Coordinates of C-alpha atoms and ligand atoms in Angstrom, one line a residue:
M9 CA 122.2 45.0 79.0
A10 CA 119.7 47.5 79.8
Q11 CA 119.4 49.3 83.1
I12 CA 116.0 48.9 84.4
L13 CA 114.1 51.5 86.3
G14 CA 110.7 51.5 87.8
V15 CA 108.8 54.7 88.6
V16 CA 106.6 53.8 91.7
N17 CA 104.4 55.3 94.2
Q18 CA 101.0 54.0 95.4
K19 CA 99.8 57.6 95.6
G20 CA 98.0 58.8 92.6
G21 CA 98.7 61.7 90.5
V22 CA 102.1 62.5 91.8
G23 CA 104.0 62.5 88.4
K24 CA 104.9 58.9 87.7
T25 CA 103.7 58.8 84.1
T26 CA 105.0 62.3 83.3
T27 CA 108.4 61.2 84.8
T28 CA 108.5 57.9 82.8
V29 CA 107.5 59.6 79.5
N30 CA 110.1 62.6 79.8
L31 CA 113.0 60.9 81.3
G32 CA 112.6 58.1 78.7
A33 CA 112.5 60.8 75.8
A34 CA 115.4 62.6 77.3
F35 CA 117.5 59.4 77.3
A36 CA 116.4 58.7 73.7
N37 CA 117.4 62.2 72.7
R38 CA 120.9 61.4 74.0
G39 CA 121.1 58.4 71.7
K40 CA 120.1 55.8 74.3
K41 CA 117.8 53.0 73.1
V42 CA 114.8 53.2 75.5
L43 CA 111.7 50.9 76.1
L44 CA 108.9 52.2 78.3
I45 CA 106.6 49.7 79.7
D46 CA 103.0 50.7 80.8
I47 CA 101.7 48.5 83.4
D48 CA 98.7 50.7 84.5
A49 CA 95.3 49.7 83.3
Q50 CA 94.6 53.5 82.9
S51 CA 97.0 53.5 80.1
N52 CA 98.0 57.0 80.6
L53 CA 101.7 56.3 79.3
S54 CA 100.1 54.8 76.1
T55 CA 98.0 57.8 75.6
H56 CA 100.4 60.3 76.6
L57 CA 102.7 59.3 73.7
G58 CA 99.9 58.9 71.1
I59 CA 100.1 55.2 71.0
I60 CA 96.5 54.9 71.7
T61 CA 93.7 57.5 71.8
Q62 CA 91.2 58.3 74.7
D63 CA 88.7 56.9 72.5
D64 CA 90.4 53.4 72.7
T65 CA 90.1 53.5 76.5
E66 CA 86.7 55.1 77.1
D67 CA 83.3 53.8 76.4
I68 CA 84.3 50.4 75.5
S69 CA 81.7 48.0 76.8
D70 CA 84.0 45.0 76.1
P71 CA 87.5 45.7 76.8
S72 CA 88.7 42.9 74.6
D73 CA 87.5 45.0 71.6
Q74 CA 90.4 47.0 72.0
V75 CA 92.8 45.8 69.3
I76 CA 96.4 46.8 70.2
P77 CA 97.9 44.0 72.2
G78 CA 100.4 44.9 75.0
I79 CA 101.5 44.1 78.5
Y80 CA 98.2 42.3 79.4
E81 CA 98.8 39.5 76.8
V82 CA 102.5 39.4 77.9
L83 CA 101.5 38.8 81.6
K84 CA 98.9 36.3 80.6
G85 CA 101.5 34.4 78.5
T86 CA 99.6 34.7 75.2
K87 CA 102.3 37.0 73.5
E88 CA 106.0 37.5 73.8
I89 CA 107.0 41.0 74.8
K90 CA 108.9 41.5 71.4
E91 CA 105.6 40.9 69.5
V92 CA 103.9 43.9 71.5
V93 CA 106.5 46.4 71.3
I94 CA 105.7 49.6 69.4
E95 CA 108.5 51.6 68.0
R96 CA 107.5 55.2 68.3
S97 CA 110.8 56.6 67.1
E98 CA 114.3 55.4 66.3
N99 CA 115.3 55.2 70.0
L100 CA 111.9 55.2 71.8
S101 CA 109.7 52.2 72.0
I102 CA 106.6 51.3 74.1
V103 CA 104.7 48.4 75.4
P104 CA 101.3 49.7 75.8
S105 CA 98.6 48.9 78.3
S106 CA 94.8 48.4 78.1
L107 CA 91.7 48.3 80.3
L108 CA 92.1 44.6 80.2
L109 CA 95.0 45.0 82.7
S110 CA 92.5 46.0 85.5
A111 CA 91.5 42.2 85.8
A112 CA 95.2 40.9 85.8
D113 CA 95.5 41.1 89.6
L114 CA 92.5 38.7 90.0
E115 CA 93.4 36.6 86.8
L116 CA 97.0 35.9 87.9
G117 CA 96.2 35.5 91.5
G118 CA 96.4 31.7 91.4
V119 CA 99.6 31.5 89.2
V120 CA 102.7 30.1 90.6
G121 CA 105.6 32.6 90.3
R122 CA 102.9 35.3 89.6
E123 CA 105.3 38.1 91.0
L124 CA 108.1 37.2 88.5
I125 CA 106.1 37.3 85.3
L126 CA 107.3 40.8 84.2
R127 CA 110.9 39.9 85.3
R128 CA 111.0 36.9 83.0
A129 CA 109.5 38.8 80.0
I130 CA 111.9 41.8 80.6
D131 CA 114.8 39.3 80.6
K132 CA 114.2 38.5 76.9
V133 CA 114.7 41.9 75.6
T134 CA 117.2 43.4 78.1
N135 CA 120.0 43.1 75.5
D136 CA 118.0 45.2 73.1
Y137 CA 117.9 48.4 74.9
D138 CA 120.0 50.7 77.2
Y139 CA 117.3 51.8 79.4
I140 CA 113.8 50.2 80.2
I141 CA 111.5 52.2 82.5
V142 CA 108.4 50.7 83.9
D143 CA 105.5 53.2 84.6
C144 CA 103.4 51.7 87.7
P145 CA 99.8 52.0 88.7
P146 CA 98.8 53.9 91.8
A147 CA 98.6 50.8 94.0
L148 CA 100.9 48.3 95.6
G149 CA 99.2 45.3 94.1
L150 CA 100.5 42.5 92.0
L151 CA 101.3 44.7 89.1
S152 CA 103.6 47.0 91.1
L153 CA 105.1 43.9 92.9
N154 CA 106.0 42.5 89.5
A155 CA 107.7 45.9 88.6
L156 CA 109.6 45.9 91.9
A157 CA 110.7 42.3 91.3
A158 CA 111.9 43.2 87.8
V159 CA 113.7 46.4 88.1
Q160 CA 117.2 47.4 89.5
K161 CA 116.4 50.8 90.6
V162 CA 113.1 52.6 91.8
I163 CA 112.4 56.3 91.2
V164 CA 109.9 57.6 93.7
P165 CA 108.0 60.7 92.5
V166 CA 106.6 62.8 95.4
Q167 CA 104.6 66.1 95.2
S168 CA 105.6 68.9 97.5
E169 CA 102.3 68.9 98.9
Y170 CA 100.7 68.3 102.3
L171 CA 100.7 64.4 102.9
A172 CA 103.6 64.0 100.4
L173 CA 105.2 61.4 102.5
H174 CA 102.0 59.6 103.2
G175 CA 102.5 56.0 102.2
V176 CA 106.1 56.3 101.3
R177 CA 107.2 54.5 104.6
Q178 CA 104.9 51.5 103.5
L179 CA 106.3 51.8 100.0
L180 CA 109.9 51.6 101.4
D181 CA 108.8 48.7 103.6
T182 CA 107.4 46.8 100.5
I183 CA 110.7 47.6 98.6
D184 CA 112.7 45.9 101.6
Q185 CA 110.5 42.8 101.4
V186 CA 110.7 42.5 97.6
R187 CA 114.6 42.9 97.8
T188 CA 114.6 40.1 100.5
I189 CA 112.3 37.7 98.6
Y190 CA 112.7 38.3 94.9
N191 CA 115.3 40.9 93.9
P192 CA 118.5 41.3 96.0
G193 CA 119.8 44.0 93.7
L194 CA 116.8 46.3 94.1
T195 CA 117.9 50.0 95.2
V196 CA 115.9 53.1 95.5
G197 CA 117.5 55.2 92.8
G198 CA 115.9 58.4 94.2
V199 CA 113.1 60.3 95.5
L200 CA 112.0 63.0 92.9
I201 CA 110.2 66.1 94.0
C202 CA 107.5 66.8 91.3
M203 CA 105.2 69.6 90.4
H204 CA 107.0 71.9 92.8
D205 CA 105.9 75.5 93.2
N206 CA 108.8 77.3 94.8
R207 CA 106.8 80.5 95.3
R208 CA 104.4 78.7 97.8
R209 CA 105.8 78.6 101.3
L210 CA 104.1 75.1 102.0
A211 CA 105.8 73.6 99.0
R212 CA 109.2 74.9 100.2
A213 CA 108.6 73.6 103.7
V214 CA 107.4 70.3 102.4
A215 CA 110.6 70.1 100.1
D216 CA 112.7 70.7 103.1
T217 CA 110.9 68.0 105.1
I218 CA 111.4 65.5 102.1
R219 CA 115.2 66.3 102.1
A220 CA 115.4 66.0 105.9
Y221 CA 113.6 62.7 105.9
F222 CA 115.4 61.0 102.9
G223 CA 118.7 62.9 102.8
E224 CA 121.0 61.7 100.0
L225 CA 118.2 59.8 98.4
V226 CA 116.6 62.8 97.0
F227 CA 117.5 63.9 93.6
D228 CA 119.3 67.2 93.4
T229 CA 116.8 67.9 90.3
I230 CA 113.3 69.2 91.2
I231 CA 110.6 69.1 88.6
R232 CA 108.9 72.4 88.8
A233 CA 105.2 72.7 88.3
N234 CA 105.0 73.5 84.5
V235 CA 101.8 73.9 82.5
S236 CA 103.5 72.6 79.3
L237 CA 104.0 69.3 81.2
A238 CA 100.4 69.2 81.8
E239 CA 99.5 70.0 78.2
A240 CA 101.8 67.7 76.3
P241 CA 99.9 64.5 76.8
S242 CA 96.9 65.9 75.1
Q243 CA 98.8 66.3 72.0
G244 CA 100.5 62.9 72.4
M245 CA 103.9 64.3 72.8
S246 CA 106.9 64.3 75.2
I247 CA 107.8 67.6 76.7
F248 CA 110.9 67.9 74.2
E249 CA 108.5 67.6 71.2
Y250 CA 105.7 69.8 72.7
A251 CA 107.7 72.6 74.3
A252 CA 111.5 72.3 73.9
K253 CA 112.2 75.6 75.6
S254 CA 110.1 75.1 78.7
A255 CA 110.9 74.6 82.3
G256 CA 109.6 71.3 82.0
S257 CA 112.2 70.3 79.2
E258 CA 115.0 71.9 81.4
D259 CA 114.0 69.8 84.4
Y260 CA 113.7 66.5 82.7
D261 CA 117.0 67.1 80.9
A262 CA 118.6 67.8 84.1
L263 CA 117.1 64.7 85.6
A264 CA 118.3 62.5 82.7
D265 CA 121.9 64.0 83.3
E266 CA 121.7 63.3 87.0
V267 CA 120.6 59.7 86.5
L268 CA 123.4 59.1 83.8
K269 CA 125.9 60.8 86.0
G270 CA 124.9 58.6 89.0
N271 CA 125.4 55.5 86.9
E272 CA 129.0 56.6 85.9
T273 CA 129.9 57.0 89.6
S274 CA 128.3 53.8 90.6
E275 CA 130.2 51.9 87.9
E276 CA 133.4 53.4 89.0
S277 CA 133.1 52.4 92.6
Ligands
LIG324 N1 105.5 69.2 86.8 C1 104.3 69.1 86.5 N2 103.7 70.5 86.3 C2 102.3 70.5 86.1 N3 101.6 69.4 85.8 C3 102.1 68.2 85.9 C4 103.5 68.1 86.2 N4 103.8 66.7 86.4 C5 102.7 66.1 86.1 N5 101.6 66.9 85.8 C6 100.3 66.7 85.6 O1 99.6 66.1 86.8 C7 98.8 65.1 86.5 C8 99.3 63.9 87.1 O2 100.6 63.5 86.7 P1 100.9 61.9 86.2 O3 99.8 61.4 85.3 O4 102.3 62.0 85.7 O5 100.8 61.2 87.7 P2 100.8 59.7 88.0 O6 101.5 59.5 89.3 O7 101.2 58.9 86.8 O8 99.2 59.6 88.1 P3 98.5 58.1 88.5 O9 98.7 57.8 89.8 O10 97.1 58.4 88.2 O11 99.1 57.1 87.5 C9 98.7 64.9 84.9 O12 97.7 65.5 84.5 C10 99.9 65.5 84.5 O13 99.9 66.1 83.1
LIG325 MG1 100.4 57.3 85.8

């Protein structure tokens, strides 16, 4: 059975997609079978790994022109998740997203059990993978609720910037509510400091505040600001393919080790 992780923060541009891609790639490099699921209408995860190109997502007057079926069709019930999985390499597969997803909130609004659609879809493939990671959009709408209802652990990337914690309290409250109503096993796997520039005093101060606020919940690993991480998506590559010796590779390798180690200790206890 797969461990199912969600990368969630309603704040935009904090490193959710970068973390999903590179944590997933690091697991795959360790021989784990990984499925990444893109539930953001921006489709950044799908473009980051070269599954769809920018041209597929821009300048389309009718989004249904887009040919690759993905998570939208799964949520609408017109395709099974297995039918839309794209195998990118031996260990790394992806369920892509599309612009159509931007209408899903509205379209699924009247469906009974609408918060549990993703969970039911993932249940059908959980035996095929070691890790399933869901990349969430920058909003706490129906799509993120579906992710929270489906995953076991949430990873919350935060930037060590002014207002980093803005909205995180609301996110934690939402996680509490989802745990009570839909998903008793839901835990916060960790708060991940991303795009950190240790040379900047403000960043160091914010990182200290984050640690003071969340304590043990903060990953020891910090993802440094690293230009290769920002460049890799334009080549359709993970950081390990684009710049294997960069600080970005080092940091996401360390994060993968920390998550794997955390799982070992929680299995023992
Ligand atoms: N550690 C890093 N160092 C430098 N650039 C980074 C780093 N992490 C992410 N980036 C860049 O910052 C931008 C935002 O990152 P990313 O897309 O992962 O955030 P996000 O939370 O998924 O955004 P959104 O909320 O729009 O989905 C991207 O251009 C990405 O390439
Ligand atoms: Mg994103």
